mmCIF file of C-alpha atoms and ligand atoms in Angstrom:
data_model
loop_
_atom_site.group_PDB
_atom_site.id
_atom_site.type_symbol
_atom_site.label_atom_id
_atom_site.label_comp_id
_atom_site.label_asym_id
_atom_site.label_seq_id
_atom_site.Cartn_x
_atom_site.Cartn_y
_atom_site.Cartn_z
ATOM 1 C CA UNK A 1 85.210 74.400 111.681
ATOM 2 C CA UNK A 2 85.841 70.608 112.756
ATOM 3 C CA UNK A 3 87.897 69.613 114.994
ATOM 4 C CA UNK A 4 90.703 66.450 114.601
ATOM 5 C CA UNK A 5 88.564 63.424 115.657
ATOM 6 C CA UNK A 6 90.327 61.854 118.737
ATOM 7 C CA UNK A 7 93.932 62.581 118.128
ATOM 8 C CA UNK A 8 96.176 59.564 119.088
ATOM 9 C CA UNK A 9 98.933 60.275 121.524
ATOM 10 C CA UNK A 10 102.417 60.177 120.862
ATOM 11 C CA UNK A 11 104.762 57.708 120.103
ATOM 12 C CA UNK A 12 101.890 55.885 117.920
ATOM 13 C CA UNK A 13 100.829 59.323 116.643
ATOM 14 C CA UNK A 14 103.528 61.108 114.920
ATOM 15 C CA UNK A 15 103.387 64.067 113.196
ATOM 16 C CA UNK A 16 106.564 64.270 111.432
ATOM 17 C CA UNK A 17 105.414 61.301 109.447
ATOM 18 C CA UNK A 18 103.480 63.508 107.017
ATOM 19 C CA UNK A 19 106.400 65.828 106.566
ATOM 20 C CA UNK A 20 109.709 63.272 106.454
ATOM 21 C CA UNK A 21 109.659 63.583 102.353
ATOM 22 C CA UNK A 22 108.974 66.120 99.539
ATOM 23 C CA UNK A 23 106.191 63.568 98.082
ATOM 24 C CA UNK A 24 104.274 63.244 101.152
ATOM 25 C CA UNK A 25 104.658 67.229 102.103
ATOM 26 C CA UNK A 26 102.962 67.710 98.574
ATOM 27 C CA UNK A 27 100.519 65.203 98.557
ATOM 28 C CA UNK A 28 98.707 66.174 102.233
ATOM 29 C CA UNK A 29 99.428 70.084 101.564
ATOM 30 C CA UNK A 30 96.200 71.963 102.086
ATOM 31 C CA UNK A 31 96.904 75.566 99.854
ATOM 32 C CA UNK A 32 98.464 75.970 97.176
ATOM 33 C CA UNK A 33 99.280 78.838 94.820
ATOM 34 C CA UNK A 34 99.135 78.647 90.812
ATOM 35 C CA UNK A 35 99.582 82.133 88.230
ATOM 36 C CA UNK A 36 95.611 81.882 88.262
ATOM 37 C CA UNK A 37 95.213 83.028 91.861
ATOM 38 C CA UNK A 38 97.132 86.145 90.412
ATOM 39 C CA UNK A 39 96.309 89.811 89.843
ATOM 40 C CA UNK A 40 98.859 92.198 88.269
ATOM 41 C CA UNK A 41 98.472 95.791 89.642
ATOM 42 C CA UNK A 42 99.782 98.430 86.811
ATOM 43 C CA UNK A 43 100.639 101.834 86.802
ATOM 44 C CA UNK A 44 100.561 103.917 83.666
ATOM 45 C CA UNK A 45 101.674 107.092 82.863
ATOM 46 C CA UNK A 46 101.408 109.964 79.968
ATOM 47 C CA UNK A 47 104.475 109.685 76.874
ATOM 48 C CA UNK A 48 105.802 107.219 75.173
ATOM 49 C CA UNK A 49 108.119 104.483 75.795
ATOM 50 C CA UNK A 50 108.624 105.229 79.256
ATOM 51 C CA UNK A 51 109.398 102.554 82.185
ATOM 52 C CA UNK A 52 110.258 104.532 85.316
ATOM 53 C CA UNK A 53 111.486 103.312 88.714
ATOM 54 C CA UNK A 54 109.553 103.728 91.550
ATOM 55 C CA UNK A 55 112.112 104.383 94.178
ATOM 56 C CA UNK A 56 110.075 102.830 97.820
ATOM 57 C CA UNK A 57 108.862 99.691 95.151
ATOM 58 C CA UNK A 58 112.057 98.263 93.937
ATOM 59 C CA UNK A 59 110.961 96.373 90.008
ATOM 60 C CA UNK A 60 107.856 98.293 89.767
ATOM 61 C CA UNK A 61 107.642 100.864 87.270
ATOM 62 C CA UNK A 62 105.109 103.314 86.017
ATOM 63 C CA UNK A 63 104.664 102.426 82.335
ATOM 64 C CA UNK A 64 103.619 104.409 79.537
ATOM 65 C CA UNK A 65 100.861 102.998 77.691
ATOM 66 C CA UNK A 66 102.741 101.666 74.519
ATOM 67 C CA UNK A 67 105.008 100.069 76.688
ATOM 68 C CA UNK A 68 102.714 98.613 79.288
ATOM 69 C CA UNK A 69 101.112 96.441 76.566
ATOM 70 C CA UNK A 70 104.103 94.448 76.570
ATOM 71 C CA UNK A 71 104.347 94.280 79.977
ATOM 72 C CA UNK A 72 100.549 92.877 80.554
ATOM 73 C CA UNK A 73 102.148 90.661 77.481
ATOM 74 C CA UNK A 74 104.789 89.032 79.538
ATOM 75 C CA UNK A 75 101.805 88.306 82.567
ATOM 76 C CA UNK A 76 99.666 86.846 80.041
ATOM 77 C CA UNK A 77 102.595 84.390 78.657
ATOM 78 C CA UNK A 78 102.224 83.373 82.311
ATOM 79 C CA UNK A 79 98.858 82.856 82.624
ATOM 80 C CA UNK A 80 98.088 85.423 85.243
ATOM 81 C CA UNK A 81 94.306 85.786 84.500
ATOM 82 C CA UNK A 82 93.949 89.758 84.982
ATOM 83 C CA UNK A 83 95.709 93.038 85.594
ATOM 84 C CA UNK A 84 94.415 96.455 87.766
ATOM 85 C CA UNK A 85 95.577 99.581 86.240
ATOM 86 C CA UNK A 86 96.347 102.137 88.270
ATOM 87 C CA UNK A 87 97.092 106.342 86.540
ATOM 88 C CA UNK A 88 99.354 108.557 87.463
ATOM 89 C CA UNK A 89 98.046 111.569 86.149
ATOM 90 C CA UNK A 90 99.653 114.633 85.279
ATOM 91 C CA UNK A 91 99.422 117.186 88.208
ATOM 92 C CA UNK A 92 97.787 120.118 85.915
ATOM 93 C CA UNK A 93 94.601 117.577 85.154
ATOM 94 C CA UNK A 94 94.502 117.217 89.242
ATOM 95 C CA UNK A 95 91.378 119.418 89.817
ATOM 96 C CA UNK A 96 89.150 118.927 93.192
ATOM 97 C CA UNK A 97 85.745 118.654 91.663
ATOM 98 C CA UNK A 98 88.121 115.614 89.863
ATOM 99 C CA UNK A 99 86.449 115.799 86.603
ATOM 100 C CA UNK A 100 89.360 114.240 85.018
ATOM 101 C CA UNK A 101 88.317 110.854 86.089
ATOM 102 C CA UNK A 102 84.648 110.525 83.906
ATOM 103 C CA UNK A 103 86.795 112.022 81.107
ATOM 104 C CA UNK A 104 86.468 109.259 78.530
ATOM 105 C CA UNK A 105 89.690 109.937 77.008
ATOM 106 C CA UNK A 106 91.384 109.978 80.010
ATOM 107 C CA UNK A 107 94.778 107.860 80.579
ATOM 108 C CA UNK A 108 92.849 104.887 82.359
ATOM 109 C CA UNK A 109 90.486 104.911 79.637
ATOM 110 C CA UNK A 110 93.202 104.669 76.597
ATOM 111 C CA UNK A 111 95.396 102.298 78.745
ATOM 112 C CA UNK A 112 92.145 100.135 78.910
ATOM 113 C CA UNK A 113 91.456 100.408 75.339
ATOM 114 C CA UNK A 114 94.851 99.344 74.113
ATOM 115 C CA UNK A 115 95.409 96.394 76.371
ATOM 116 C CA UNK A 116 92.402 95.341 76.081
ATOM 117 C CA UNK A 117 93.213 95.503 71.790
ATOM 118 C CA UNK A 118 96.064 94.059 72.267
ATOM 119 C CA UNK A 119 95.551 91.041 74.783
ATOM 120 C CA UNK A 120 91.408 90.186 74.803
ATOM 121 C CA UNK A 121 91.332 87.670 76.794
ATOM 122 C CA UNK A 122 93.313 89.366 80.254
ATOM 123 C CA UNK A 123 90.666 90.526 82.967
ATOM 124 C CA UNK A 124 91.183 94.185 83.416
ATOM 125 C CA UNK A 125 89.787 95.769 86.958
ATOM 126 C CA UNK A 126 89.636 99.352 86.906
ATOM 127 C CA UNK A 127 89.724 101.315 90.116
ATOM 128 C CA UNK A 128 86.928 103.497 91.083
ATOM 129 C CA UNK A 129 88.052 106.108 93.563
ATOM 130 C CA UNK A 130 88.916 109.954 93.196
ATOM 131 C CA UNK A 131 92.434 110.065 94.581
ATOM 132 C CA UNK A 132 94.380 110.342 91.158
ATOM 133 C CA UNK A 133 92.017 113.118 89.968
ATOM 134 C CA UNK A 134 92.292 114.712 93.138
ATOM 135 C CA UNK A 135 94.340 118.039 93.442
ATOM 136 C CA UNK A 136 93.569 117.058 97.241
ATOM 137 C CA UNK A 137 94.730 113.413 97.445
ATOM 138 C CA UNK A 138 91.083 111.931 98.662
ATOM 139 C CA UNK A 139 89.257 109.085 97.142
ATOM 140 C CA UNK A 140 85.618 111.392 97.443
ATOM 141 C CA UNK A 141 85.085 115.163 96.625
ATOM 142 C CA UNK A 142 85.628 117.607 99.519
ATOM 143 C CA UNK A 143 83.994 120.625 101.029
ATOM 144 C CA UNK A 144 85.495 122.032 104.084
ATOM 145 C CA UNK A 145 87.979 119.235 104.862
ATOM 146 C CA UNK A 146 84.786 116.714 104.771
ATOM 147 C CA UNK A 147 84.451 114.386 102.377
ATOM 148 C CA UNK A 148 81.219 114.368 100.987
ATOM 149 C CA UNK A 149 79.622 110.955 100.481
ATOM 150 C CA UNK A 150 76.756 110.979 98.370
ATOM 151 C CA UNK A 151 78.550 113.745 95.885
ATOM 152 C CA UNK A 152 81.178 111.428 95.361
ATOM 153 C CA UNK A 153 79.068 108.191 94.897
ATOM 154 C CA UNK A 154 77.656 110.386 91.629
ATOM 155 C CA UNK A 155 81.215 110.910 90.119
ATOM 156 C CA UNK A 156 82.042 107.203 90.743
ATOM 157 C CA UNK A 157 79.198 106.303 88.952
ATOM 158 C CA UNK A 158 80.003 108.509 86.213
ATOM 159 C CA UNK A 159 83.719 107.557 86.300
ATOM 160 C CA UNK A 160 82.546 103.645 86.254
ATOM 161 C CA UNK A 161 80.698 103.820 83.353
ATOM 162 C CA UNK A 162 83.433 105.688 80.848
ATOM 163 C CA UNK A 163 85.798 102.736 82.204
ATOM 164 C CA UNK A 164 83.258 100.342 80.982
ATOM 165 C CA UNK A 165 82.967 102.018 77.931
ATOM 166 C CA UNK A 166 86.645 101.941 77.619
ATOM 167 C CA UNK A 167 86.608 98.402 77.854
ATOM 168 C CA UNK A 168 87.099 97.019 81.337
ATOM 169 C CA UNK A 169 85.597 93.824 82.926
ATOM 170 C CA UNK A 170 85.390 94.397 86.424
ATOM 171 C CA UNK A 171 84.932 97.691 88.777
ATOM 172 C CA UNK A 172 86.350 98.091 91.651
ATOM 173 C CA UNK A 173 85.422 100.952 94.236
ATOM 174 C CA UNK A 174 88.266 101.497 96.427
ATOM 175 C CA UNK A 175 86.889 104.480 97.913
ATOM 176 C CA UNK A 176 84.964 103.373 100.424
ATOM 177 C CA UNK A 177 81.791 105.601 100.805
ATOM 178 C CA UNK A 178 78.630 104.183 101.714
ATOM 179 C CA UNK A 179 76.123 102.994 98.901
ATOM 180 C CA UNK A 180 78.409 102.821 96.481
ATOM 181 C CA UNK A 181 78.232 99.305 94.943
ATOM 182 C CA UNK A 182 74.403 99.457 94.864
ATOM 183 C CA UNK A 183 75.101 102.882 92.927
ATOM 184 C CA UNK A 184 77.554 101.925 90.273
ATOM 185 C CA UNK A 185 75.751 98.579 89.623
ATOM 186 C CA UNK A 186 72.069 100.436 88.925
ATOM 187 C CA UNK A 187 74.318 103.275 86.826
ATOM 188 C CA UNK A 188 76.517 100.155 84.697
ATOM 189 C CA UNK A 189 72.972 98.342 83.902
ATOM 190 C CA UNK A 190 71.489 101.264 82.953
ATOM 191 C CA UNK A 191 74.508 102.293 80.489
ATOM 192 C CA UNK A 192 74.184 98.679 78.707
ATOM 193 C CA UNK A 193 77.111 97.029 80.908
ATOM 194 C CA UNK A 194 74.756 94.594 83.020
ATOM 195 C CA UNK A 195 78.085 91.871 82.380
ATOM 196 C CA UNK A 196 80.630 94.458 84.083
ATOM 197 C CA UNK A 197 81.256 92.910 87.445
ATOM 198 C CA UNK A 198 81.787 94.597 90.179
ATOM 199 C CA UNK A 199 84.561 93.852 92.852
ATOM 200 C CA UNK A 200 84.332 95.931 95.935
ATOM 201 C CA UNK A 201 87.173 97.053 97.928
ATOM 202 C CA UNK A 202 84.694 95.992 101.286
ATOM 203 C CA UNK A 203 87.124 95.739 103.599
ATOM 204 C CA UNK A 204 89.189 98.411 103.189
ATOM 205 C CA UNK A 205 91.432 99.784 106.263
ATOM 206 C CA UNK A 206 93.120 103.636 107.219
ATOM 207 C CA UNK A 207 96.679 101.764 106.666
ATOM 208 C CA UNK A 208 99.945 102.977 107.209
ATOM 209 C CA UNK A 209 100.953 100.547 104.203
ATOM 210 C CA UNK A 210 99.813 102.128 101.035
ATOM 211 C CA UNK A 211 102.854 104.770 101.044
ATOM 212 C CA UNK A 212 104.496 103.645 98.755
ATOM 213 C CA UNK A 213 101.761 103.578 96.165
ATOM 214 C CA UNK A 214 100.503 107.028 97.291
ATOM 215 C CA UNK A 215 104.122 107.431 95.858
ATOM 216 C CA UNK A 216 103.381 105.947 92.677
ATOM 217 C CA UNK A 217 100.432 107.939 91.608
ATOM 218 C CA UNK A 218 101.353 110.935 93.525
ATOM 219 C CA UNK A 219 98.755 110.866 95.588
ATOM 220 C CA UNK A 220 100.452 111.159 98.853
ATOM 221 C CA UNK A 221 102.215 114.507 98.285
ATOM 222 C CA UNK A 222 98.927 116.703 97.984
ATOM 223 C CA UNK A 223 96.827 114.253 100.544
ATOM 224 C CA UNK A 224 95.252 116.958 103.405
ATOM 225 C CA UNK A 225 94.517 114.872 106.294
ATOM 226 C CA UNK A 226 94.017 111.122 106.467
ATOM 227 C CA UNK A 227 91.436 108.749 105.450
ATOM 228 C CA UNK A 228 90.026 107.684 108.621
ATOM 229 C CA UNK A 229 86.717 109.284 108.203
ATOM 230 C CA UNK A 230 86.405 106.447 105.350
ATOM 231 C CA UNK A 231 88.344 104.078 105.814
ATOM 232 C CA UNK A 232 88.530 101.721 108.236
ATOM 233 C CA UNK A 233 89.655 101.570 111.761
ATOM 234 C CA UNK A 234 92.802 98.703 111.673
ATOM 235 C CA UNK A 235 91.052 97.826 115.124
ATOM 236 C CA UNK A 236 88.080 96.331 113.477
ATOM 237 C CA UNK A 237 86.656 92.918 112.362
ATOM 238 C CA UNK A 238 83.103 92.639 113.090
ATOM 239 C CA UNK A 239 82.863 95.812 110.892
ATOM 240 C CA UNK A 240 84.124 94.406 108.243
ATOM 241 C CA UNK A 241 81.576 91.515 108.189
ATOM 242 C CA UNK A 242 79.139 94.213 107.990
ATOM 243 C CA UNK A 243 80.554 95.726 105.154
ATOM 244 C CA UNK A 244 81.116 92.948 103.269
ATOM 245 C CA UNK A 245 76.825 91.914 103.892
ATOM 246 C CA UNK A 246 76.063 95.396 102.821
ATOM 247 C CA UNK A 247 77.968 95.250 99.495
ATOM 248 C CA UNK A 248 76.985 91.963 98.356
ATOM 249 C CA UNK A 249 73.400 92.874 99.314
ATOM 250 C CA UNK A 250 74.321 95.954 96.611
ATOM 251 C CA UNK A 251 74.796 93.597 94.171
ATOM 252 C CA UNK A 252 79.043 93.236 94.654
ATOM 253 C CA UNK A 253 80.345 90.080 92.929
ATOM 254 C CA UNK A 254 83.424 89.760 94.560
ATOM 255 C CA UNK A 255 84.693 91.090 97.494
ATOM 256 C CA UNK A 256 88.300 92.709 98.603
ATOM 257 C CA UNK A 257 90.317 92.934 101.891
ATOM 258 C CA UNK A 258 92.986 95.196 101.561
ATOM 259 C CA UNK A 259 96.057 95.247 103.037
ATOM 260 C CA UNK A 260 96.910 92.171 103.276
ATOM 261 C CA UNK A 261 99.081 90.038 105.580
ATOM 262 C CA UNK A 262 97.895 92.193 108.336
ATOM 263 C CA UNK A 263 94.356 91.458 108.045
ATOM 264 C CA UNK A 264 94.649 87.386 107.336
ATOM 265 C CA UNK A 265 91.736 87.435 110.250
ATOM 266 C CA UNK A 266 89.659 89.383 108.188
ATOM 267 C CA UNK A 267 90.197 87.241 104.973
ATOM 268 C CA UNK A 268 89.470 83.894 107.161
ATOM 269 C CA UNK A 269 85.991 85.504 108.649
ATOM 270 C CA UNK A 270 84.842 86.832 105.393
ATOM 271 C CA UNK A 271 85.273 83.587 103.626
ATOM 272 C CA UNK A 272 83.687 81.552 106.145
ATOM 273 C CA UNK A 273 80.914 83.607 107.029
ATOM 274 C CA UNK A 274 79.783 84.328 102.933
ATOM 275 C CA UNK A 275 81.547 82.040 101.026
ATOM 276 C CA UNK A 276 81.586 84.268 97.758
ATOM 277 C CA UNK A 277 84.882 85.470 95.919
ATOM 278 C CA UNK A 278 87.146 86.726 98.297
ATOM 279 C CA UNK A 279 89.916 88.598 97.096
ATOM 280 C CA UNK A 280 92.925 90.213 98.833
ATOM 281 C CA UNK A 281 95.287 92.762 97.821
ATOM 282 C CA UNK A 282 99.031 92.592 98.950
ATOM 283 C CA UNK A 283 99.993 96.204 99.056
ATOM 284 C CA UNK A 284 102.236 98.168 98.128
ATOM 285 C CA UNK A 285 103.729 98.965 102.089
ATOM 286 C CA UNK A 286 104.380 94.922 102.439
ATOM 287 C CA UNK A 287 105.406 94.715 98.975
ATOM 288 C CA UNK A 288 108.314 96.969 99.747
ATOM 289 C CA UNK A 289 108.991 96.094 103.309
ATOM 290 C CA UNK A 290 109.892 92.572 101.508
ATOM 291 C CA UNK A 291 112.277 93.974 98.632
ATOM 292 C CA UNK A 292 113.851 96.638 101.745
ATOM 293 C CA UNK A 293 114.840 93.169 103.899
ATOM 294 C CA UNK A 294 115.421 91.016 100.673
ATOM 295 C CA UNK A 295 117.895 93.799 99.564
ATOM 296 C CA UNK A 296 119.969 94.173 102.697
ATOM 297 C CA UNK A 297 119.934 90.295 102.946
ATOM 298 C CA UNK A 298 118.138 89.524 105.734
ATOM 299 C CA UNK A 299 115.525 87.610 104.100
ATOM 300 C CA UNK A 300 115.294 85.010 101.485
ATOM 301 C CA UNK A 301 113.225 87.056 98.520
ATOM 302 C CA UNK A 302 111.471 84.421 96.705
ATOM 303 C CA UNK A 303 110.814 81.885 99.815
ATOM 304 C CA UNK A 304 109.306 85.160 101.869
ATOM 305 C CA UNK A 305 107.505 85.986 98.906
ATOM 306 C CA UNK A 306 106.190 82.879 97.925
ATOM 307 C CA UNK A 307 105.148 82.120 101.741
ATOM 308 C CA UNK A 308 103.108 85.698 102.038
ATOM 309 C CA UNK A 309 101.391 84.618 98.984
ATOM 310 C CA UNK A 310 100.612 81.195 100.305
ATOM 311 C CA UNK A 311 99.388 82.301 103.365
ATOM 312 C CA UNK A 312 97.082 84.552 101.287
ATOM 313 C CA UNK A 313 95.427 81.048 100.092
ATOM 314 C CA UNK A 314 95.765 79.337 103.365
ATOM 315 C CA UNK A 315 93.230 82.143 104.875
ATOM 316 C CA UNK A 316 90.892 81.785 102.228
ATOM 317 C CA UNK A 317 91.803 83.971 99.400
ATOM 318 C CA UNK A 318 90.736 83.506 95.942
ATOM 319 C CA UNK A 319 93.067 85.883 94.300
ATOM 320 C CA UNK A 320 95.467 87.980 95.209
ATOM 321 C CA UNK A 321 96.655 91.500 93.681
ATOM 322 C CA UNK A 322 100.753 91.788 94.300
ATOM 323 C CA UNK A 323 103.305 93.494 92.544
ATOM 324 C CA UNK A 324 105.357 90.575 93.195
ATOM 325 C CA UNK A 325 102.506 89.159 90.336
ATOM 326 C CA UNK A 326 104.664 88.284 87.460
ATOM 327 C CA UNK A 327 107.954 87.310 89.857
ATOM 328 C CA UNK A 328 106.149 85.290 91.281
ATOM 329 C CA UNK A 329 104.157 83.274 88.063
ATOM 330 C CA UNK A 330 107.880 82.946 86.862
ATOM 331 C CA UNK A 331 109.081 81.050 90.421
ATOM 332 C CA UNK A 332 106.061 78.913 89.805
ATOM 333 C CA UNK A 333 106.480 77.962 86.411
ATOM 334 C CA UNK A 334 110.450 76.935 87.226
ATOM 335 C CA UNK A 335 109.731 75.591 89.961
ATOM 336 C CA UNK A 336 112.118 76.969 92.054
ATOM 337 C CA UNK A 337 110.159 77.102 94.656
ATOM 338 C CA UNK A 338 107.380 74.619 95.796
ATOM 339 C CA UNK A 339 104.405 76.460 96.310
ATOM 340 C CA UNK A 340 103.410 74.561 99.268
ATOM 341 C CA UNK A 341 105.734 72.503 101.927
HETATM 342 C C1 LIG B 1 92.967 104.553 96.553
HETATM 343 C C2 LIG B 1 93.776 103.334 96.517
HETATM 344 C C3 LIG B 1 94.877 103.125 97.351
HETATM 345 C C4 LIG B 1 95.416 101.903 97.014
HETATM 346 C C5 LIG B 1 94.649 101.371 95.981
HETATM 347 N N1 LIG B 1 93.601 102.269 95.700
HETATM 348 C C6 LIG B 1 95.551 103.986 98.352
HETATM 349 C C7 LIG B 1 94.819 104.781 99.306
HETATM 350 O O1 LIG B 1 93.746 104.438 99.780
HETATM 351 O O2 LIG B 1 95.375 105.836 99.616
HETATM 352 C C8 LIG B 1 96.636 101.371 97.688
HETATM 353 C C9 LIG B 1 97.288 100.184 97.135
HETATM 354 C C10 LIG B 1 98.623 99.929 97.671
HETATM 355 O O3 LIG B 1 99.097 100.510 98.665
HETATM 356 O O4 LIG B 1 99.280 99.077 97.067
HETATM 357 N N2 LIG B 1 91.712 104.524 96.060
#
């Protein structure tokens, strides 16, 4: 990175200068957030016109599929590019050799099919990863409390492909074994879908912040263990450099770190060391960390929200995935808030 050539000292150099009006604040601003930099995740659920709370993600709901059509509606309207569906499957098609998720009628694979009928042009990035399937709550099959890798990189390619087939645009293995992007691209061209990008979840850490989705899905209730044997260690950057080589060398198009305002570091290194598509994914933990201290008051919901998502941008972020997605598209079409000051 360069550094400022000769600064001038103080009082001719002045810093406040830039920042004594609105005008000049926008016109030297260096990030700035539009609806395009979004990504809507989703979570669907079996029945019909059902919209149910989700009590640790205050405004997020699990939708049924008839009614999440209108919902990826109201993104479209404004112009939030694409949308990650996430099931929450009933607990009787929970199995642990997870053969639920290659089931090509599965609910993923109808709630691809109809909003992709019913809005065309939205991106829709499925999820590749176990957990919902999983009557034990991990992203790979298991044999004696191990997760097995090279098992499970055969059901993601199987479950990749019927979510192609379905309709999607982009997959996106969250799980986090090794080998799996060079896996699912090889199984996708070989199943016609050679346009079906793939967006890897590279970077993905053993976080104490994806609670609340574990709550979504229902993950976290049958989950034996952690993930640390897969995921990675929260202590680690130069790891996830190496990750990220690997899975573009696999063929990834895009990469992911995930969570999110934690790992800014890891967002900044990725995007300066590869300069590819570098996405990040505000989770579900921060997401409701900033609706539990917007509800009691003791922050400012929309300016917290809007600077998390700014900083996202600042630190070299693409696009972002937030449940905050469509909250926020609406603060930036009003106007309420500048995106960048
Ligand atoms: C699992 C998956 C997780 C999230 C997305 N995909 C959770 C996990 O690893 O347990 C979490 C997203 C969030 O917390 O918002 N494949």
């Amino acid at each position: 990175m360069s550094r400022p050539v000769a600064p001038g000292r103080f009082p001719r150099t002045r810093m406040r200068r830039a920042r004594g009006g609105e005008w000049s604040r926008r016109l030297v601003a260096e990030a700035r957030l539009s609806a395009a930099d979004l990504i809507l995740p989703l979570f669907v659920v079996e029945g019909s016109g059902l919209r149910q709370e989700i009590p640790s993600m205050p405004g997020v709901h699990r939708w049924s599929i008839d009614r999440v059509v209108e919902w990826v509606g109201e993104a479209r309207a404004l112009g939030i590019p694409a949308v990650a569906p996430f099931p929450s499957v009933d607990p009787i098609r929970k199995t642990a050799d997870c053969r639920e998720a290659w089931n090509p009628d599965n609910l993923i694979c109808r709630a691809v099919r109809a909003v992709k009928a019913a809005h065309p042009e939205v991106g829709i990035i499925c999820d590749v990863a176990l957990d919902p399937f999983n009557s034990l709550g991990h992203d790979g099959l298991v044999e004696d409390g191990r997760i097995l890798n090279d098992e499970t990189v055969e059901a993601l390619c199987r479950q990749a492909v019927v979510q192609a087939e379905a309709g999607c645009d982009v997959a996106a293995p969250s799980d986090m074994m090794d080998g799996r992007i060079g896996a699912i691209r090889d199984a996708l061209d070989a199943a016609g879908f050679k346009d079906v990008q793939i967006l890897s979840y590279a970077a993905k850490y053993a976080s104490a912040f994806y609670g609340p989705f574990r709550d979504a899905v229902g993950s976290g209730a049958v989950l034996k263990g952690d993930k640390k044997t897969y995921q990675m260690d929260p202590a680690n950057g130069d790891e996830a450099l190496r990750e990220v080589a690997l899975d573009l060398e696999e063929g990834a198009d895009m990469v992911m770190v995930k969570p999110g305002m934690p790992y800014l570091d890891v967002v900044r290194r990725i995007k300066d060391t590869f300069a590819v598509p570098t996405m990040v994914y505000q989770v579900s933990g921060e997401y409701a960390m900033l609706k539990a201290a917007a509800g009691n008051g003791w922050l400012d919901n929309d300016k917290a929200l809007m600077e998390s998502l700014l900083s996202f941008k600042r630190a070299g972020a693409d696009g972002i995935l937030t449940y905050a997605a469509v909250e926020a598209a609406r603060l930036l079409r009003d106007g309420v808030i500048p995106t960048s000051r």
